[in-house]
């Protein structure tokens, strides 16, 4: 069985609350996957998969503690390489070349700030926001990255401020992704770009493994499909430009020549395990 992604276990004192679907606004759901201490439901309106009821935002925030920081520090290089591949596939070079010299970048949920540092080195005005205090502090001290502790919604950036907004493996953790996208739209320049990377619940791995899928974890309060993610942004005035998916089958689940073929097919056909959406303001 494939290993699940790192996650914190729901604490016994956590409480849940009923919520509406961020994609279509419907409040009715059907049970989807029941796991140990948490459950995913399927929206009867648009089939979005999410935790409903879900833990309260204040309880979720407490999960990003010292253990979480350790996980981010240990995986920083690996995550950075994946982010660079994703950005390249979405046409980052052309986007960068089209922008003026005083371009601004933000990485939301920047962890220890590797990408923030990388963009600063490419002559972008580059900033990150990160709710995990330990990770943010590490990035400031070890990398000299400009990282604000907290979340986008409380960082209070000016209107129409950024040319490129990036978040990788963040939106599935956010209790109210609709409000999050509204804030992205506010701080994005008109004509600016936003890249969102998140697991795809419509991918081959999720379909094969069901609730044992590595991304069906307690910290993921939303599991998006490509149409759901695109609708979330489009309904808030951010136009989908390109969507790519990667990863056909988990390491160890198939012999390596088969994995290579499935990975290639998954990418071509859009049923990869992780998706990246490029939208424009
Ligand atoms: Zn819905």
Tab-separated table of N, CA, C and O in Angstrom, residues 35 58 101 109 129 151 182 207 216 227 233 235:
chain	number	residue	atom	x	y	z
A	35	UNK	N	-12.544	7.826	7.370
A	35	UNK	CA	-11.207	7.437	7.837
A	35	UNK	C	-11.154	7.525	9.355
A	35	UNK	O	-12.161	7.800	9.997
A	58	UNK	N	-9.508	27.561	13.741
A	58	UNK	CA	-8.536	27.765	14.840
A	58	UNK	C	-7.872	26.450	15.234
A	58	UNK	O	-6.686	26.418	15.567
A	101	UNK	N	10.704	44.937	-15.236
A	101	UNK	CA	11.797	44.617	-14.310
A	101	UNK	C	11.360	44.696	-12.842
A	101	UNK	O	11.905	43.998	-11.991
A	109	UNK	N	2.023	30.082	1.621
A	109	UNK	CA	2.360	28.811	2.256
A	109	UNK	C	3.753	28.408	1.828
A	109	UNK	O	3.993	27.301	1.352
A	129	UNK	N	4.255	34.088	2.572
A	129	UNK	CA	3.502	34.022	3.829
A	129	UNK	C	3.460	32.562	4.263
A	129	UNK	O	3.349	31.660	3.415
A	151	UNK	N	-1.214	34.071	7.344
A	151	UNK	CA	-1.875	33.624	6.123
A	151	UNK	C	-2.150	34.827	5.225
A	151	UNK	O	-2.059	35.979	5.669
A	182	UNK	N	-10.801	34.944	-3.363
A	182	UNK	CA	-11.192	36.361	-3.398
A	182	UNK	C	-10.009	37.261	-3.036
A	182	UNK	O	-9.801	38.312	-3.646
A	207	UNK	N	-8.514	7.366	-7.812
A	207	UNK	CA	-9.546	6.431	-8.270
A	207	UNK	C	-9.197	4.988	-7.917
A	207	UNK	O	-10.063	4.193	-7.544
A	216	UNK	N	-5.552	11.616	0.850
A	216	UNK	CA	-6.792	11.606	1.659
A	216	UNK	C	-6.403	11.647	3.136
A	216	UNK	O	-6.578	10.680	3.868
A	227	UNK	N	-12.139	20.213	-12.884
A	227	UNK	CA	-13.255	21.146	-13.135
A	227	UNK	C	-13.631	21.977	-11.903
A	227	UNK	O	-13.959	23.157	-12.018
A	233	UNK	N	-11.995	29.361	-9.319
A	233	UNK	CA	-11.298	30.582	-9.754
A	233	UNK	C	-12.138	31.370	-10.764
A	233	UNK	O	-12.261	32.593	-10.655
A	235	UNK	N	-15.339	31.544	-11.235
A	235	UNK	CA	-16.494	32.221	-10.641
A	235	UNK	C	-16.087	33.474	-9.879
A	235	UNK	O	-16.931	34.302	-9.532
